Coordinates of C-alpha atoms and ligand atoms in Angstrom, one line a residue:
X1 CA 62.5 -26.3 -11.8
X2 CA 62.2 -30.3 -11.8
X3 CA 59.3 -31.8 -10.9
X4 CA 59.7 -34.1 -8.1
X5 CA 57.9 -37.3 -7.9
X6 CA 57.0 -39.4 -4.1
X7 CA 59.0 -42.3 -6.3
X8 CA 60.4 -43.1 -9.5
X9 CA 59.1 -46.2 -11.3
X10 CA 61.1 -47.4 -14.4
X11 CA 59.2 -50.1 -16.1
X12 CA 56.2 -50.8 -17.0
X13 CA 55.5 -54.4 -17.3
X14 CA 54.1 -56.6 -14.7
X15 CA 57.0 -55.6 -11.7
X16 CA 56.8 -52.0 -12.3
X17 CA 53.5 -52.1 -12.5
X18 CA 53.3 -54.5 -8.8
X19 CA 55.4 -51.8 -7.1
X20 CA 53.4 -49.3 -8.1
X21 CA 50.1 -50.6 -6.7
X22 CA 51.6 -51.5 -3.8
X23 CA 53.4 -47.4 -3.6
X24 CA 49.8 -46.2 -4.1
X25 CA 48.2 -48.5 -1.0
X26 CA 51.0 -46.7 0.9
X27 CA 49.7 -43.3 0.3
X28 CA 52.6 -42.7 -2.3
X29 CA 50.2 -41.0 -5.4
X30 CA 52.9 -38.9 -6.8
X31 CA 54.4 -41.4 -8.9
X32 CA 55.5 -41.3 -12.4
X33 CA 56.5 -44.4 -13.9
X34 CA 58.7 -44.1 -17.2
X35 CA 58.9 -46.7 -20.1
X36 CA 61.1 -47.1 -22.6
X37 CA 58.8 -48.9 -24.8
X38 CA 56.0 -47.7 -26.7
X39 CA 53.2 -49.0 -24.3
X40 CA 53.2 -51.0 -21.1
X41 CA 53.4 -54.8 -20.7
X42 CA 57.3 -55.5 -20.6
X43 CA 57.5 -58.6 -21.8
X44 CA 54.3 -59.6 -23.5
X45 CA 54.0 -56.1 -25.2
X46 CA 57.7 -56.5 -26.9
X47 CA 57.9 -60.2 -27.6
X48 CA 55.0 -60.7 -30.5
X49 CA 56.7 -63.9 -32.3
X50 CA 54.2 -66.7 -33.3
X51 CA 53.3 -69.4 -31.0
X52 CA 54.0 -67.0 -28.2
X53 CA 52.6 -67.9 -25.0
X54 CA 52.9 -68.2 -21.1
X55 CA 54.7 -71.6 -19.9
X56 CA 53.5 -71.4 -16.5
X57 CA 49.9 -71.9 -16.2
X58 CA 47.8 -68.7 -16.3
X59 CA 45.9 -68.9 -12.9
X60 CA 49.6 -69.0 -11.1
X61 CA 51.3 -66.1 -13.7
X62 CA 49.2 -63.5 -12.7
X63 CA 48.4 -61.5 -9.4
X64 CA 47.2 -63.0 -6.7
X65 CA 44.7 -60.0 -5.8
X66 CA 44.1 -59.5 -9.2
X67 CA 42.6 -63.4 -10.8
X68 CA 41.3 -63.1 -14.4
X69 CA 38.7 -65.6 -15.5
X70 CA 38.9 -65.2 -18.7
X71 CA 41.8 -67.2 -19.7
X72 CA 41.0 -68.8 -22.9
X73 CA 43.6 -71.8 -22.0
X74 CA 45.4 -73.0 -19.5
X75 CA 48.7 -71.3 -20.9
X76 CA 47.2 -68.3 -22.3
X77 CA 48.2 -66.7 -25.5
X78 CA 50.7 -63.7 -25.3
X79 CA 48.5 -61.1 -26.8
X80 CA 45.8 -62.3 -23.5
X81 CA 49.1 -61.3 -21.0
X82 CA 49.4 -58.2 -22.9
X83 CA 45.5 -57.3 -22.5
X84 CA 45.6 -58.4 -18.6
X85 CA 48.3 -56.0 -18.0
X86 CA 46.2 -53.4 -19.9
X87 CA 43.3 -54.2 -17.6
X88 CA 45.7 -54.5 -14.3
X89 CA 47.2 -50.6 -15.3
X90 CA 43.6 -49.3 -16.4
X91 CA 42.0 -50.5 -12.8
X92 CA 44.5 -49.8 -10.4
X93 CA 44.8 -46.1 -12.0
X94 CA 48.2 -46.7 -13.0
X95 CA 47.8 -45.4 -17.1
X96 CA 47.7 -41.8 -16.1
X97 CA 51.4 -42.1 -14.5
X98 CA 53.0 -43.8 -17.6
X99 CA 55.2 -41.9 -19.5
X100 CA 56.1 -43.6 -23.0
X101 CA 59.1 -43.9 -25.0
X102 CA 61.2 -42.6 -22.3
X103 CA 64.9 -44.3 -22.0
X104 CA 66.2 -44.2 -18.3
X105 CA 70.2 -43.3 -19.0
X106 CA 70.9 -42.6 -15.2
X107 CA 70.2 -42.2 -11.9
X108 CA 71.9 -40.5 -8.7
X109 CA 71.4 -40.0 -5.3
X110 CA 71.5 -36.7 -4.4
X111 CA 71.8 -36.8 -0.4
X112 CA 67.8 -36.6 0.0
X113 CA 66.3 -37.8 -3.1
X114 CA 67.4 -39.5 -6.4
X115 CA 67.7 -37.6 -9.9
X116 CA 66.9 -39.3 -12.5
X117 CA 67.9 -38.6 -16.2
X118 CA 65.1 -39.7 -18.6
X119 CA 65.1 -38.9 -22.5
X120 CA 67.3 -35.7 -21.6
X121 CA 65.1 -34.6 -19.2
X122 CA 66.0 -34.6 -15.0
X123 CA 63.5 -35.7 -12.9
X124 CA 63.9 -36.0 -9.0
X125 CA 62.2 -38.5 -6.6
X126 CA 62.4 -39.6 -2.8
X127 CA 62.4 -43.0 -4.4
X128 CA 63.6 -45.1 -7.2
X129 CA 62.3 -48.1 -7.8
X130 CA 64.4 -49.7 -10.8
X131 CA 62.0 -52.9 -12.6
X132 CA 63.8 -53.1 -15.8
X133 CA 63.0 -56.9 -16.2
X134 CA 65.6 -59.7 -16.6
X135 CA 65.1 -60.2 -20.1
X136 CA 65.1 -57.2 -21.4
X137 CA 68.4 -57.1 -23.6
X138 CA 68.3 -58.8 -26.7
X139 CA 71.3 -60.8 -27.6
X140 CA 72.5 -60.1 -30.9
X141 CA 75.2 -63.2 -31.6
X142 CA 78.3 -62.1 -32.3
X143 CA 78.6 -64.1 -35.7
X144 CA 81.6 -63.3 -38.3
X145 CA 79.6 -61.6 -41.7
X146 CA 75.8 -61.3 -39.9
X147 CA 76.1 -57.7 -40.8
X148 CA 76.7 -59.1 -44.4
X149 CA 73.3 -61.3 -45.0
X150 CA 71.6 -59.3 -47.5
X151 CA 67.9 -61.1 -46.4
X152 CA 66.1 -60.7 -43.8
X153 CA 67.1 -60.9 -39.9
X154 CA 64.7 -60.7 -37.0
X155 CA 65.4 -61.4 -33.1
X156 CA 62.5 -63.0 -31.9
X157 CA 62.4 -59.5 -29.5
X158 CA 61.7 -57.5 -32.2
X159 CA 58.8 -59.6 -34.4
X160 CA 57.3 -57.5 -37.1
X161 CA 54.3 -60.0 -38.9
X162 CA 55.6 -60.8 -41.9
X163 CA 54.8 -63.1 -45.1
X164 CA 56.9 -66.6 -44.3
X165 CA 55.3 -68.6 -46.8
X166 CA 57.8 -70.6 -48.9
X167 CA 60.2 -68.5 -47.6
X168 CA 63.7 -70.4 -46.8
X169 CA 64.0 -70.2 -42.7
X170 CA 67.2 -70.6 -40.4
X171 CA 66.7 -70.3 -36.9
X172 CA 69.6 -69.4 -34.4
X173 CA 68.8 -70.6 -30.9
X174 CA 66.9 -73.2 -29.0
X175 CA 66.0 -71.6 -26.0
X176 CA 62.4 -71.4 -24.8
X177 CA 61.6 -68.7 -27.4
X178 CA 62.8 -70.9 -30.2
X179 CA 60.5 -74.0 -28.7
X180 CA 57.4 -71.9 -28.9
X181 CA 58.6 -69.8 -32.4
X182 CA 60.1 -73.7 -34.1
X183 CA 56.9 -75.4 -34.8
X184 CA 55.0 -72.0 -35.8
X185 CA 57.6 -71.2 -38.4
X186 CA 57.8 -75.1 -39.7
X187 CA 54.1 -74.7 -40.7
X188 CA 55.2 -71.7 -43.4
X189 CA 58.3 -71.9 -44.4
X190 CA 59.4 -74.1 -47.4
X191 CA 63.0 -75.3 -45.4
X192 CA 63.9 -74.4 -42.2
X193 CA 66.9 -75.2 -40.4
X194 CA 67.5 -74.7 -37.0
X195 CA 71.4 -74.0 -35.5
X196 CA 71.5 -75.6 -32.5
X197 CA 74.1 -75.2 -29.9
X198 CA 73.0 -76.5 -26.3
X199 CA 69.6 -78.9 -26.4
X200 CA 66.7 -77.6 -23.8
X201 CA 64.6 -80.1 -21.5
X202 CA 61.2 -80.1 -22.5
X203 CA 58.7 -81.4 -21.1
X204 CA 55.3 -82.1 -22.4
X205 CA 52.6 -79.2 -22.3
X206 CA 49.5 -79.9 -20.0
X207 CA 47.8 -77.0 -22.1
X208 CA 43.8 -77.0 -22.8
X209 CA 41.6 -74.7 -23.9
X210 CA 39.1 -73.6 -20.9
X211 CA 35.5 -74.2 -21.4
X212 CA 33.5 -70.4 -21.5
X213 CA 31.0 -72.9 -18.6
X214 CA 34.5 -73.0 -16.5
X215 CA 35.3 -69.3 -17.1
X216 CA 31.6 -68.3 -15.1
X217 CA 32.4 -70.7 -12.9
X218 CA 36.2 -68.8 -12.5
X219 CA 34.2 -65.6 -12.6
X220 CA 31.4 -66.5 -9.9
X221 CA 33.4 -68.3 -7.7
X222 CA 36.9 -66.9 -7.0
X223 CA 37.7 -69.2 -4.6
X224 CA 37.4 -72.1 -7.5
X225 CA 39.9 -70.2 -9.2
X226 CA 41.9 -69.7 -6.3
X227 CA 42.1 -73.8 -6.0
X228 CA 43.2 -73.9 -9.3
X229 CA 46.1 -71.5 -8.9
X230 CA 47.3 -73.0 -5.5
X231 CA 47.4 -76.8 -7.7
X232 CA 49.5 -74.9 -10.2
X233 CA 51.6 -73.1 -7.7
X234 CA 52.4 -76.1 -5.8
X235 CA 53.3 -78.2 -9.2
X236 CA 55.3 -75.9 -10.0
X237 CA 57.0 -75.2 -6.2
X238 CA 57.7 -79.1 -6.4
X239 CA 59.2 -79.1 -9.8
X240 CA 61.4 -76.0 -8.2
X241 CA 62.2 -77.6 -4.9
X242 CA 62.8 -81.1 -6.4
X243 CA 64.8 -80.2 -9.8
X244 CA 66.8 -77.3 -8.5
X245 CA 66.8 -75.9 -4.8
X246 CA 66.8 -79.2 -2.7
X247 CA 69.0 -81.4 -5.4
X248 CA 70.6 -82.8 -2.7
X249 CA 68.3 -84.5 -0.9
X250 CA 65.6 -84.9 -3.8
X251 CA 68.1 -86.4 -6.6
X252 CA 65.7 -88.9 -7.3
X253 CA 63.0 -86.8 -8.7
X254 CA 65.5 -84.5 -10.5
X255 CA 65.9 -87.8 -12.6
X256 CA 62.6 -88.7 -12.7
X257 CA 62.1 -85.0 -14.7
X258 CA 65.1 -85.9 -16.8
X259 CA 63.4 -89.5 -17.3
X260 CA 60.3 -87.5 -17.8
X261 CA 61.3 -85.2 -20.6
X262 CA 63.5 -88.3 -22.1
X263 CA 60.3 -90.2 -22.6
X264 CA 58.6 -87.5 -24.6
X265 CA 61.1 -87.0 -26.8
X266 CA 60.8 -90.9 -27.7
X267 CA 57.5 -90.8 -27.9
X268 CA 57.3 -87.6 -30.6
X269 CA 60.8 -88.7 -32.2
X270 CA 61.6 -92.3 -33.6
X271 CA 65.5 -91.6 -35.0
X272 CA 68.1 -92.4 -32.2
X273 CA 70.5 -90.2 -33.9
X274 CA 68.2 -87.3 -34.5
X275 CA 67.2 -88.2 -30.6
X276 CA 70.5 -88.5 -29.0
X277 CA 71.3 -84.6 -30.7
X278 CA 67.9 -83.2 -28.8
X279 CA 68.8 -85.0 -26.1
X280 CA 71.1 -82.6 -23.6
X281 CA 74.1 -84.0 -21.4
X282 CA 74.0 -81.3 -18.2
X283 CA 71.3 -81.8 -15.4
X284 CA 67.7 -81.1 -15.5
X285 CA 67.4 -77.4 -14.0
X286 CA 70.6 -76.3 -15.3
X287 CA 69.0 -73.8 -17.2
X288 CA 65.4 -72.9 -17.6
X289 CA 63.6 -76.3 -19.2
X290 CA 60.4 -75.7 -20.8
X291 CA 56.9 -77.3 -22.5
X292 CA 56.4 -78.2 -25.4
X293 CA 53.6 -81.0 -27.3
X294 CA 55.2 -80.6 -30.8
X295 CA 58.9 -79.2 -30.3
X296 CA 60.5 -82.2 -31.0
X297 CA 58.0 -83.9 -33.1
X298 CA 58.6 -81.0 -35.8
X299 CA 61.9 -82.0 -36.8
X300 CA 60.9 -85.3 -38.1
X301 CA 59.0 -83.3 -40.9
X302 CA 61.1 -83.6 -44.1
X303 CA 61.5 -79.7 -44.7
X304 CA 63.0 -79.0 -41.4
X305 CA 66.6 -80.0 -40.1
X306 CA 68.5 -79.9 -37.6
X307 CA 72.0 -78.4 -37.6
X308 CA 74.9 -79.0 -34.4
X309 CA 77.1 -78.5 -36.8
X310 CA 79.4 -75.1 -34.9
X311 CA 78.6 -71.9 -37.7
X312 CA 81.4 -70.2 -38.8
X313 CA 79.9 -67.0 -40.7
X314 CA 77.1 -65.8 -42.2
X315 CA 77.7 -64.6 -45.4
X316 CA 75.0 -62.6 -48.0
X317 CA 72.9 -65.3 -48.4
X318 CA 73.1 -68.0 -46.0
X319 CA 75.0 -69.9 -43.1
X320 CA 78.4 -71.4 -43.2
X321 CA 79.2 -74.4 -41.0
X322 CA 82.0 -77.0 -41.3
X323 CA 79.5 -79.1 -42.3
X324 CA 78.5 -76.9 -45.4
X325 CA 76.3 -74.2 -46.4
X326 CA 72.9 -73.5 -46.0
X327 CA 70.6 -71.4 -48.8
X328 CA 68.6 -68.9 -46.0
X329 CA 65.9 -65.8 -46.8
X330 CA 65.1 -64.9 -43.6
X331 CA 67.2 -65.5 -40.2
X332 CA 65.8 -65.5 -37.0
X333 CA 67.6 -64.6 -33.9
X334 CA 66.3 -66.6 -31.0
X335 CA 69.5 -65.8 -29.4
X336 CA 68.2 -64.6 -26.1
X337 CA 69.3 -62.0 -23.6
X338 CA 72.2 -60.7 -22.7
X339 CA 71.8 -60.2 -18.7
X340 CA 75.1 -59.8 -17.1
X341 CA 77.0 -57.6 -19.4
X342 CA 74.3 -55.2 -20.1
X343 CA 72.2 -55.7 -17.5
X344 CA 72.4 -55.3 -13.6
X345 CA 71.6 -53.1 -13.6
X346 CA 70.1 -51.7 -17.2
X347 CA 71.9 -48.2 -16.6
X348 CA 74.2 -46.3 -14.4
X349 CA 72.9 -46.1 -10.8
X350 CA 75.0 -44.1 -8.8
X351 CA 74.5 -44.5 -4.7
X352 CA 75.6 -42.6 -1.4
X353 CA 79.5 -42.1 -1.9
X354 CA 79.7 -42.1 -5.5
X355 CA 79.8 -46.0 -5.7
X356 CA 78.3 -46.7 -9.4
X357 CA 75.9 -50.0 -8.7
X358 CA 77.2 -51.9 -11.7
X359 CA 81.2 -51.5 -11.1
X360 CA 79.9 -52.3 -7.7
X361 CA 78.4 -56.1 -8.2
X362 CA 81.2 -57.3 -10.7
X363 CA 83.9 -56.2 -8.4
X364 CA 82.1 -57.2 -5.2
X365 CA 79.9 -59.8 -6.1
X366 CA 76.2 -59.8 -7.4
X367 CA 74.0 -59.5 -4.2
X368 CA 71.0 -57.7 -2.9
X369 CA 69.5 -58.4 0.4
X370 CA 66.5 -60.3 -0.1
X371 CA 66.9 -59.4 -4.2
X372 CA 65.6 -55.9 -3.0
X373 CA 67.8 -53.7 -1.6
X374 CA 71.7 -52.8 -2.0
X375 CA 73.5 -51.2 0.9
X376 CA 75.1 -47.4 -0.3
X377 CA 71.9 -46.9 -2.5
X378 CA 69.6 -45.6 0.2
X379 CA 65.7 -45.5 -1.1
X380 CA 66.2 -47.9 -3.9
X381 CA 64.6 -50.9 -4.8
X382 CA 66.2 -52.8 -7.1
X383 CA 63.4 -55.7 -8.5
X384 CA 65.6 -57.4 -11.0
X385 CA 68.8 -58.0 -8.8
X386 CA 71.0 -60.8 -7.7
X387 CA 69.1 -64.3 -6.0
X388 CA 65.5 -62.2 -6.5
X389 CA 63.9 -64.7 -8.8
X390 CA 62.1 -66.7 -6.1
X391 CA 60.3 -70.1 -8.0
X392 CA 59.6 -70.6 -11.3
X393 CA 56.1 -67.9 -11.6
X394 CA 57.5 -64.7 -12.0
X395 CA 54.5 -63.3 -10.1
X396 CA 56.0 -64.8 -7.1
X397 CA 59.1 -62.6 -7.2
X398 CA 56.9 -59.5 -7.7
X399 CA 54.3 -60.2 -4.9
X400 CA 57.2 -61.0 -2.4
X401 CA 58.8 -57.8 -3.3
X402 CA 55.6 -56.2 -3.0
X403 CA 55.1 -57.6 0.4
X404 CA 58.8 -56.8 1.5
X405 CA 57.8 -52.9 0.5
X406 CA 55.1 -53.0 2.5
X407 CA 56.9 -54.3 5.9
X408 CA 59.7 -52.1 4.5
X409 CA 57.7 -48.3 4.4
X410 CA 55.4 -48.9 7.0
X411 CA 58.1 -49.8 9.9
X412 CA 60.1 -46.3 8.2
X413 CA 57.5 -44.1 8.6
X414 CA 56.4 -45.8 12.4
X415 CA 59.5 -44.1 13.1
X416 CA 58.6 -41.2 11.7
X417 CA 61.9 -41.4 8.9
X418 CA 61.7 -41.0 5.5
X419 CA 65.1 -42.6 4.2
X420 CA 66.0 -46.4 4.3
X421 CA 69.1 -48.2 3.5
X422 CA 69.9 -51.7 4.0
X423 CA 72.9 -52.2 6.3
X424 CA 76.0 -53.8 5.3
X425 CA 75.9 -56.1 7.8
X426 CA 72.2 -57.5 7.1
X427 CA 73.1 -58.1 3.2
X428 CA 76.3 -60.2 3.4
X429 CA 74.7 -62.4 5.9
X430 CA 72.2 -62.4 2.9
X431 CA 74.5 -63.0 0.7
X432 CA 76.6 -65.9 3.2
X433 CA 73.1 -67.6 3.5
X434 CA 72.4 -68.2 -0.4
X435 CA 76.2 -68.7 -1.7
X436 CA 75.7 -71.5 1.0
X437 CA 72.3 -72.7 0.3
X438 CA 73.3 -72.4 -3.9
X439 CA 77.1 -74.3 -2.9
X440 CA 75.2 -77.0 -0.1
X441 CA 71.6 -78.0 -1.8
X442 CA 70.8 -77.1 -5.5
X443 CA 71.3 -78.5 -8.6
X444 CA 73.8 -75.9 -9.8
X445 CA 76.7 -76.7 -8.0
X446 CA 75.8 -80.8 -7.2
X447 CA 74.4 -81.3 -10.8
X448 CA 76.3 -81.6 -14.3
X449 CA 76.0 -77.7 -15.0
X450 CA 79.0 -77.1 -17.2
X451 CA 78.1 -78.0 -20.5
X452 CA 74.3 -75.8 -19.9
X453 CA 75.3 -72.7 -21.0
X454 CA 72.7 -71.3 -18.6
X455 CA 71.8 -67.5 -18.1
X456 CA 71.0 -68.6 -14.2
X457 CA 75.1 -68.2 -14.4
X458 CA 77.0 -65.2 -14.3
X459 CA 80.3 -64.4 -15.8
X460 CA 82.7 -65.7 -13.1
X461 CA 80.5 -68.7 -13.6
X462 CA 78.6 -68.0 -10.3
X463 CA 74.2 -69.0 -10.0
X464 CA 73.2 -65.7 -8.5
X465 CA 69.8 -65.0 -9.9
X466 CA 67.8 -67.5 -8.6
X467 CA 66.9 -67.3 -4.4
X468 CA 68.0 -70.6 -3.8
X469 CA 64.6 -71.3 -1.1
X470 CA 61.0 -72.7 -1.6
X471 CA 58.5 -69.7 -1.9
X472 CA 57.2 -70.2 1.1
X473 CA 60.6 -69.3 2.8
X474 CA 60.7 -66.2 0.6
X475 CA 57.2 -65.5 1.5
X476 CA 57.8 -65.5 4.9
X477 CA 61.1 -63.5 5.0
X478 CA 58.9 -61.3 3.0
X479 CA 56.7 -60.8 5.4
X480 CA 58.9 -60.9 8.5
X481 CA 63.0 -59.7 7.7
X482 CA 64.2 -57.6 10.9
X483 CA 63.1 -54.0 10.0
X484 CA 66.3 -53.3 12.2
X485 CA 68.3 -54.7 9.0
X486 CA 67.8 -51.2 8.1
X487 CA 68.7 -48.2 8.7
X488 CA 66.0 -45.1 8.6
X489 CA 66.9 -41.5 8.9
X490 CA 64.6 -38.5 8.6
X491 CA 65.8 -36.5 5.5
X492 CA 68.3 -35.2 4.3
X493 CA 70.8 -37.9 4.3
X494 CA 71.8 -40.7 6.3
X495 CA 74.2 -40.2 8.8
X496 CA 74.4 -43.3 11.2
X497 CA 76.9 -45.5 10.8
X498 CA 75.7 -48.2 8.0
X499 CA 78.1 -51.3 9.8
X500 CA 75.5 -51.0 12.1
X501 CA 72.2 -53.4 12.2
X502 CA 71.9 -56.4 14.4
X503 CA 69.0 -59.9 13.2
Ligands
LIG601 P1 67.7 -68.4 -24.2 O1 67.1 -69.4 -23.3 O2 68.9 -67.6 -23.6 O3 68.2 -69.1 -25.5 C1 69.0 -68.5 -26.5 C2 69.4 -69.5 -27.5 O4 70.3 -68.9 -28.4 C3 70.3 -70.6 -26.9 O5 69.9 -71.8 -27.5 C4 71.7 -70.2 -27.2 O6 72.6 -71.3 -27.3 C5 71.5 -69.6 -28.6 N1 72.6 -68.7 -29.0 C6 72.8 -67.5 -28.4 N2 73.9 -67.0 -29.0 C7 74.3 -67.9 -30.0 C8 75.4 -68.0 -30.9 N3 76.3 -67.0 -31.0 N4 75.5 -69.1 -31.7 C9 74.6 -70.1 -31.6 N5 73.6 -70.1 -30.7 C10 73.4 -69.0 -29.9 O7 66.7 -67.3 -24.7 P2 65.1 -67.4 -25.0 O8 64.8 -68.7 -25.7 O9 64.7 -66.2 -25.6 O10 64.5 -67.6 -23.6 C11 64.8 -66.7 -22.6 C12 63.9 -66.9 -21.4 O11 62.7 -66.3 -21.7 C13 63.5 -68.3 -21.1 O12 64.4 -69.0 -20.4 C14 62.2 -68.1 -20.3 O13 62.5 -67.8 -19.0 C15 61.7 -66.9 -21.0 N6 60.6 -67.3 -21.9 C16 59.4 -67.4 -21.3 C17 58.4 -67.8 -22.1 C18 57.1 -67.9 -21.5 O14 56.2 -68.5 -22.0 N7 56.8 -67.5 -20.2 C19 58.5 -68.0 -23.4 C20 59.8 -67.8 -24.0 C21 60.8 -67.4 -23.2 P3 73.4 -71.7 -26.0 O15 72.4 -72.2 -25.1 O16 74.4 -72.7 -26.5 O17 74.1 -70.4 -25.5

């Protein structure tokens, strides 16, 4: 006999984690959430690379319902995100329901209830609720001889603490990752080079360490706290609004950030040439742009360079470029994610007629209505889907989920049903509104997006994981989508036509 769970979480960062507070406010205790890591956390339990730390300020990136005073800065360190989400799992009960170690290969709906197949074990579930992250592939490049390097090579994902000092360092990548990882490693190693492909926007950090005075305040008064968050959130909604969703009518701002970041990296970095090849040529927004006070300022130290230079192959003991060869011990990979080829979703889903989720999206499109639900895959909740990234706080995608649950179960079981699915209809007006809204208003299709090389794109070159609305709009729609977009049947399966479904 398989046991069968009230829902299926798989995940346990800080989405898996969300839904799961929010199933257990809706009387759904059965729950068993599975993760294939070691421990919970996602993100900030697997990424452990120096210098790691939030780049959204710590008030906004957390739960709303859930503040934390104690922040020791105004970007906390990593290892504090991984000790919140320890707190947030211990308090809201959620420990006991963790399973470890446990890689999701499959999942299939079974007329009433999805099976699951977990570490070569079955379990069933009314529910699945998939919150497998984003980022949550690492991208090994596909390099001619990296398989050859006889030193050491370490993704950024997959930081074990090591010894650098004096060590020879080449860093592939200058994403985000490599902005935080860049200076930390400069301090150590005896050369380092970085292999740059595409230049990132940075911006200057507004990062301070907060006072322990501050922190009672924080703890004493909420509603302090609560002020703080709301600045952040609304700095950060305007940076959104201006530099990527309204790019039409806000062009001027989208400048003034490119203007912005162009003035810190004079500031930090005296060499026009060295400047003009940190300096990018798509659009602010393109791609995720980041903060940074000594990014740029590191590679005017004489042990560090810079390297455009295209690599050709790695070979035992170092990097070839046209330009020449470069002596390395250890390579870092701060290559990224790989989210459209292996992700989307992270394994085979298979819905109401067979239809397997992934074949589904490439040959259809990517879409989810409201980055939530997919018509075919009745009681599913896909987190980490098409145009669900609302804003730039990721804690705004996971309480607007949170919130669309909520509307989602409660207007399901007023009708006594225990069975949703999205209908057809309802998701491609979804999907018309935000291929318009991403086409009409935002900075990736008006801006200079070719050259950005920007994981916001999908393979046919489409921006479908970003919601292309303020927060507020996603809030709302959160709070107040038609329930009629759905359909709801009393077990066993759905019989109603799924055409149906009127606004
Ligand atoms: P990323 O932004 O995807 O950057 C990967 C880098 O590796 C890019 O510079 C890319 O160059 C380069 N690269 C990949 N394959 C390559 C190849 N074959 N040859 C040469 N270069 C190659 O990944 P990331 O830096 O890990 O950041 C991912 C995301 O994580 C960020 O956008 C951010 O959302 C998140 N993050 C958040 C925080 C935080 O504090 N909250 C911190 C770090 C990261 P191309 O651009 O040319 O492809």
């Amino acid at each position: 006999m398989t046991r069968r769970y009230d829902a299926v979480v798989v995940g346990a960062g800080f989405g898996g984690m969300g839904a799961a507070i929010e199933l257990k406010r809706l009387g759904l205790h059965d729950l068993l959430i599975l993760e294939r890591e070691d421990d919970l956390g996602g993100t900030w339990h697997v990424n452990r690379y120096p210098g790691l730390a939030v780049d959204i300020p710590s008030s906004t990136y957390s739960y709303s319902f859930e503040p934390n005073p104690h922040w020791s800065r105004l970007f906390a360190p990593g290892e504090e995100l991984k000790r919140y989400a320890e707190h947030v799992a211990v308090k809201y009960g959620l420990k006991p329901l963790m399973r470890f170690g446990v890689t999701v290969t499959g999942a299939r709906w079974q007329g009433e209830h999805w099976e699951v197949s977990a570490g070569g074990e079955i379990v069933t579930a009314r529910y699945l609720v998939t919150a497998t992250g984003f980022l949550s592939m690492p991208r090994k490049p596909d390099i001619a001889g990296i398989d050859s390097f006889r030193g050491e090579v370490v993704h950024t994902a997959a930081w074990e603490p090591c010894d650098l000092t004096g060590k020879r360092i080449a860093v592939i990548g200058t994403g985000a990752t490599a902005v935080q990882l860049i200076p930390e490693l400069a301090r150590e190693a005896s050369a380092l080079t970085v292999f740059q492909r595409t230049p990132i926007w940075v911006s200057p950090k507004p990062d301070l360490p907060i006072p322990p005075a501050v922190r009672k305040v924080f703890a004493r008064l909420p509603l302090v706290q609560r002020a703080v968050r709301w600045l952040g959130s609304s700095v950060l909604e305007l940076m959104m609004i201006s530099g990527v969703v309204r790019y039409k009518q806000l062009r001027v701002a989208n400048r003034l950030a490119e203007l912005w970041c162009r003035a810190h990296l004079r500031r930090q970095v005296r060499d026009p040439a060295l400047r003009d090849k940190l300096t990018p040529d798509y659009s602010f927004g393109c791609r995720r742009p980041t903060f940074s006070n000594d990014y740029f300022r590191t590679f005017t130290r004489p042990h560090v360079h810079l390297e455009t230079s295209t690599i050709d192959r790695v070979d035992e003991t170092g990097i070839v470029t046209a330009d020449g060869r470069t002596e390395v011990d250890v390579l870092v990979l701060a290559t990224g994610f790989d989210l459209w080829d292996t992700n989307f979703p992270a394994f085979e889903v298979i819905g109401r007629d067979g239809e397997d989720l992934g074949a589904w999206w490439r040959q259809n499109r990517f879409q989810a209505y409201e980055g939530v639900t997919v018509p075919g895959f009745p009681n599913y909740l896909s987190l980490n889907s098409p145009y669900s990234y609302s804003g730039l706080s990721y804690f705004t995608t996971i309480e607007c989920q949170m919130t669309h649950m909520r509307r989602l179960f409660t207007a399901m079981r007023s009708r006594g049903a225990s069975t949703f699915e999205i209908t057809r209809r309802a998701n491609d007006e979804f999907l018309d509104r935000m291929r318009t809204k991403v086409k009409q208003n935002t900075v990736f299709s008006l801006g200079q997006c070719a050259t950005a090389r920007s994981y916001y794109f999908n393979q046919h070159g489409e921006a479908t994981l970003l919601r292309p609305t303020s927060t507020a709009s996603a809030h709302r729609a959160a709070a107040s989508f038609p329930v009629s977009h759905y359909d709801f049947s009393p077990s066993p399966s759905l019989c109603i036509s799924t055409t149906r479904g009127a606004p």
